[in-house]
Structures are given as structure tokens and as C-alpha cells.
PDB file of C-alpha atoms in Angstrom:
ATOM      1  CA  ALA A   1      -0.185   0.069   0.095  1.00  0.00           C
ATOM      2  CA  SER A   2       3.053   2.688   0.703  1.00  0.00           C
ATOM      3  CA  THR A   3       4.384   2.018  -2.777  1.00  0.00           C
ATOM      4  CA  ALA A   4       0.748   2.490  -4.547  1.00  0.00           C
ATOM      5  CA  GLY A   5       1.540   5.561  -5.747  1.00  0.00           C
ATOM      6  CA  LEU A   6       4.776   5.103  -7.540  1.00  0.00           C
ATOM      7  CA  GLU A   7       5.886   3.706 -11.335  1.00  0.00           C
ATOM      8  CA  SER A   8       5.801   0.177 -11.662  1.00  0.00           C
ATOM      9  CA  GLN A   9       9.502  -0.227 -11.671  1.00  0.00           C
ATOM     10  CA  ALA A  10       9.926   1.833  -8.278  1.00  0.00           C
ATOM     11  CA  ARG A  11       7.793  -0.284  -6.831  1.00  0.00           C
ATOM     12  CA  LEU A  12       9.160  -3.439  -8.159  1.00  0.00           C
ATOM     13  CA  ARG A  13      12.482  -2.169  -6.945  1.00  0.00           C
ATOM     14  CA  ARG A  14      11.530  -1.159  -3.112  1.00  0.00           C
ATOM     15  CA  LEU A  15       9.399  -4.546  -2.733  1.00  0.00           C
ATOM     16  CA  VAL A  16      12.570  -6.584  -3.879  1.00  0.00           C
ATOM     17  CA  GLY A  17      14.839  -4.835  -1.675  1.00  0.00           C
ATOM     18  CA  MET A  18      12.626  -4.919   1.208  1.00  0.00           C
ATOM     19  CA  LEU A  19      12.276  -8.827   0.741  1.00  0.00           C
ATOM     20  CA  ALA A  20      16.428  -8.735   0.029  1.00  0.00           C
ATOM     21  CA  ARG A  21      16.887  -7.170   3.417  1.00  0.00           C
ATOM     22  CA  LYS A  22      14.817 -10.174   4.584  1.00  0.00           C
ATOM     23  CA  GLY A  23      17.166 -12.427   3.376  1.00  0.00           C
ATOM     24  CA  TYR A  24      15.471 -13.781   0.110  1.00  0.00           C
ATOM     25  CA  PRO A  25      17.120 -14.869  -2.917  1.00  0.00           C
ATOM     26  CA  ALA A  26      17.005 -12.252  -5.603  1.00  0.00           C
ATOM     27  CA  GLY A  27      15.490 -14.314  -8.183  1.00  0.00           C
ATOM     28  CA  LEU A  28      12.659 -15.630  -5.997  1.00  0.00           C
ATOM     29  CA  ALA A  29      12.041 -12.093  -4.410  1.00  0.00           C
ATOM     30  CA  PHE A  30      11.411 -10.794  -8.120  1.00  0.00           C
ATOM     31  CA  ARG A  31       9.199 -13.526  -9.205  1.00  0.00           C
ATOM     32  CA  MET A  32       7.053 -12.822  -5.805  1.00  0.00           C
ATOM     33  CA  VAL A  33       6.787  -9.261  -6.590  1.00  0.00           C
ATOM     34  CA  ARG A  34       6.114  -9.735  -9.722  1.00  0.00           C
ATOM     35  CA  GLU A  35       3.247 -12.113  -9.256  1.00  0.00           C
ATOM     36  CA  ALA A  36       1.777  -9.688  -6.722  1.00  0.00           C
ATOM     37  CA  LEU A  37       1.818  -6.482  -8.724  1.00  0.00           C
ATOM     38  CA  ASP A  38       0.142  -8.515 -11.903  1.00  0.00           C
ATOM     39  CA  ASP A  39      -2.515 -10.024  -9.332  1.00  0.00           C
ATOM     40  CA  GLU A  40      -3.086  -6.339  -8.196  1.00  0.00           C
ATOM     41  CA  ARG A  41      -3.085  -5.533 -11.913  1.00  0.00           C
ATOM     42  CA  ARG A  42      -6.024  -7.781 -12.560  1.00  0.00           C
ATOM     43  CA  ARG A  43      -7.779  -7.087  -9.602  1.00  0.00           C
ATOM     44  CA  ARG A  44      -8.166  -3.213 -10.800  1.00  0.00           C
ATOM     45  CA  ALA A  45      -8.930  -4.563 -14.494  1.00  0.00           C
ATOM     46  CA  GLY A  46     -12.171  -6.445 -13.286  1.00  0.00           C
ATOM     47  CA  GLY A  47     -10.518 -10.054 -12.997  1.00  0.00           C
ATOM     48  CA  GLY A  48     -11.692 -10.117  -9.110  1.00  0.00           C
ATOM     49  CA  PRO A  49      -9.806 -10.869  -6.470  1.00  0.00           C
ATOM     50  CA  GLY A  50      -6.740 -13.258  -7.321  1.00  0.00           C
ATOM     51  CA  ALA A  51      -8.226 -13.739 -10.955  1.00  0.00           C
ATOM     52  CA  GLY A  52      -6.129 -16.586 -11.893  1.00  0.00           C
ATOM     53  CA  TYR A  53      -4.919 -17.741  -8.830  1.00  0.00           C
ATOM     54  CA  LEU A  54      -6.399 -19.796  -6.087  1.00  0.00           C
ATOM     55  CA  ASP A  55      -7.317 -18.551  -2.835  1.00  0.00           C
ATOM     56  CA  GLU A  56      -6.704 -19.972   0.157  1.00  0.00           C
ATOM     57  CA  ASP A  57      -9.735 -22.237   0.544  1.00  0.00           C
ATOM     58  CA  GLU A  58      -9.613 -22.967  -2.653  1.00  0.00           C
ATOM     59  CA  PHE A  59      -5.704 -24.223  -2.416  1.00  0.00           C
ATOM     60  CA  ILE A  60      -6.449 -26.140   1.130  1.00  0.00           C
ATOM     61  CA  ASN A  61      -8.976 -28.180  -0.566  1.00  0.00           C
ATOM     62  CA  ALA A  62      -7.201 -28.860  -4.113  1.00  0.00           C
ATOM     63  CA  GLU A  63      -4.331 -29.875  -1.753  1.00  0.00           C
ATOM     64  CA  LEU A  64      -6.676 -31.856   0.753  1.00  0.00           C
ATOM     65  CA  ALA A  65      -8.126 -33.563  -2.824  1.00  0.00           C
ATOM     66  CA  ALA A  66      -5.023 -34.287  -3.940  1.00  0.00           C
ATOM     67  CA  ASN A  67      -3.457 -36.039  -0.740  1.00  0.00           C
ATOM     68  CA  GLU A  68      -6.657 -38.202  -0.305  1.00  0.00           C
ATOM     69  CA  PRO A  69      -6.150 -41.850  -0.719  1.00  0.00           C
ATOM     70  CA  ASP A  70      -8.200 -43.052  -3.324  1.00  0.00           C
TER      71      ASP A  70
END
């Protein structure tokens, strides 16, 4: 939220820098930030929350179904 008013490259740099300071590897940090920013763009464009992604309940249900014995 604190970077919402910045241009996308500045947001990317700041958010990746924050994750790097917490010890995340650069590649993982870039991937996480890009996915989060893409998700935010989809929501703004009317794709709904998490468009293209499973929400927490859907994820848990999919994991449980995948791990159920036949």
C-alpha cells in the first residue's frame, strides 16, 4: 500500500529490496513481487480478487483432495 502511488519499476525495486533485506534470494524476490503486482493489476482491471490464482480455501481444498487416498 505504501508504494501504490509510485511507477511500476520503482515499486518493483522497493519491494524486491525489502525482501532482499529479509534474506530472500533475488530470483525468488523478483518472482514474488512480479506475481503480486500482476495480481493487483488483474484486480483493478475487474478480474476479481486473485484472478487466475486459487484463494486460500481453494488451495487448501485442492491440496486435501490431491492427498486423499483413493
